[in-house]
Amino acid sequence: MTSEILILNREAVALAADSAATLTGEKIFSSANKIFRLRKDLPVGLMIYSRADFLGIPWETVIGLYRKKDNGAVSPNLEDYGNRFIEFLSTIVTPEIETNYIQCQIGSVLGDIYHEIAYTLEYIERSYPLDDEDRRKIVGETIDRHYNLWDLDSIKMPQIDEEEIQYLSDNYSDFIDDTINRTYNDLPTYTDSQEKLKAIAISILTKFPKCFLHPGASGLVIAGFGDAQIYPSFCSHLIVGYLNGKLICIPQQTDGIDQQKLSGIIPFAQQEMVCTFMEGIDPAYLNALTQFHHNMFMGFPKIVYDHVKQRLLEEKIVPDIDPKIEGEILERLHEVGQEEYEAAERYFEQYRYLNHSSRVMGVVSHLPKDELAAMAETLINLTSFKKKVTMDAQTVGGPIDVAIISKKDGFVWIKRKHYFDRELNPHYFEK
């Protein structure tokens, strides 16, 4: 994961991004460029998050190709620029690029499962030996867990239909079988394990996980001003892949400043620290509290009722309670619990808004451009520092790039890293 943020008010939009990005698998690089001018003459920027490549092609290369192909047309709305860029992506995909992408995705997911199994077996065998049946059970359980993840906890991508699934079956079944046989030839497996691995290989190309970002997905954020727009806006998309001549693109957010909405802070990829800053509470802690409150409000009335009923029967205050009446009482108690739970959640939500987020957003709406940029950079720094001083993987890091886009000044760099010495390359800046 990486960390990127977009902050808007009526005057400008600030983009800030760290330099960490995933490229070709799980490798994290900490020198990636993730903020770009879409075109030299436009007040429009493009920011990427998660992966640093499109089907194996670096995004820097893709954007350079787009600038050469763009016809220079001016659009009244920012979304038009985003749609035009998305349409361009399909034009650069050759059959070779598509084949390589599909094979890499299949090889990556099957390889990751194999390495997880191998690590688990090695770790356990440090303590005691395993026979073939033990090993087969561990292999089967691991494959089942991944199969359930992609089968039950994933949804079909919107552009995918039976034609794409048949296309994979017709053209890549042999490749999938060969990859499984070559990768898992030293592991004991159950008879249905190979079929489940084949299903996983198909799913990574046709489904989107519910609980985490697709490992092949790359996020795009287009931000700035359309020619007819007074205030800034943005749109974002997830580029998941390419299959059977179709670009798999999932629209995410489209929003902007208007007469009612005066500011916005939108984090991408790793959002915990930004949400903590805005809401005054860590999102994971908030989820735990919400779940606790739900269980308490929904379960406590029944506990009280059971105690009261037991005491009434023990003291012989009532001989018995009619089952029909008891059912009505429990139903009403359940309704009361639900009502009180919802009231409590509304109270806490309002408290967070009044005492935290609204106070920040009120100031953001009036920040000058330099302060807007400083705030965006600081929020990225917070996320990076949290990763640095905890046991979490260092998935946020490297220099932070910051840009400001305004209607008057266009796209302006506030901070920008270079992979070369400025003094040795004056011709670059003369451009």
PDB file of C-alpha atoms in Angstrom, residues 290-308 329-342:
ATOM      1  CA  THR A 290     -19.228   0.131  16.819  1.00  0.00           C
ATOM      2  CA  GLN A 291     -19.329  -3.663  16.868  1.00  0.00           C
ATOM      3  CA  PHE A 292     -19.176  -3.676  20.678  1.00  0.00           C
ATOM      4  CA  HIS A 293     -22.029  -1.172  20.916  1.00  0.00           C
ATOM      5  CA  HIS A 294     -24.127  -3.217  18.497  1.00  0.00           C
ATOM      6  CA  ASN A 295     -23.605  -6.418  20.458  1.00  0.00           C
ATOM      7  CA  MET A 296     -24.316  -4.655  23.739  1.00  0.00           C
ATOM      8  CA  PHE A 297     -27.506  -2.854  22.665  1.00  0.00           C
ATOM      9  CA  MET A 298     -28.871  -5.898  20.862  1.00  0.00           C
ATOM     10  CA  GLY A 299     -27.922  -8.435  23.528  1.00  0.00           C
ATOM     11  CA  PHE A 300     -28.344  -6.589  26.831  1.00  0.00           C
ATOM     12  CA  PRO A 301     -32.194  -6.335  26.810  1.00  0.00           C
ATOM     13  CA  LYS A 302     -32.446 -10.132  26.442  1.00  0.00           C
ATOM     14  CA  ILE A 303     -29.995 -10.640  29.323  1.00  0.00           C
ATOM     15  CA  VAL A 304     -32.046  -8.327  31.567  1.00  0.00           C
ATOM     16  CA  TYR A 305     -35.272 -10.054  30.562  1.00  0.00           C
ATOM     17  CA  ASP A 306     -33.860 -13.502  31.360  1.00  0.00           C
ATOM     18  CA  HIS A 307     -32.763 -12.326  34.838  1.00  0.00           C
ATOM     19  CA  VAL A 308     -36.154 -10.758  35.545  1.00  0.00           C
ATOM     20  CA  ILE A 329     -41.828  -8.880  24.834  1.00  0.00           C
ATOM     21  CA  LEU A 330     -38.573 -10.121  23.264  1.00  0.00           C
ATOM     22  CA  GLU A 331     -39.523  -8.677  19.872  1.00  0.00           C
ATOM     23  CA  ARG A 332     -40.190  -5.285  21.434  1.00  0.00           C
ATOM     24  CA  LEU A 333     -36.956  -5.433  23.437  1.00  0.00           C
ATOM     25  CA  HIS A 334     -35.090  -6.190  20.195  1.00  0.00           C
ATOM     26  CA  GLU A 335     -36.705  -3.144  18.557  1.00  0.00           C
ATOM     27  CA  VAL A 336     -35.781  -0.957  21.532  1.00  0.00           C
ATOM     28  CA  GLY A 337     -32.198  -2.210  21.415  1.00  0.00           C
ATOM     29  CA  GLN A 338     -31.984  -1.386  17.694  1.00  0.00           C
ATOM     30  CA  GLU A 339     -33.464   2.079  18.250  1.00  0.00           C
ATOM     31  CA  GLU A 340     -31.066   2.879  21.086  1.00  0.00           C
ATOM     32  CA  TYR A 341     -28.088   1.551  19.118  1.00  0.00           C
ATOM     33  CA  GLU A 342     -28.921   3.766  16.137  1.00  0.00           C
TER      34      GLU A 342
END
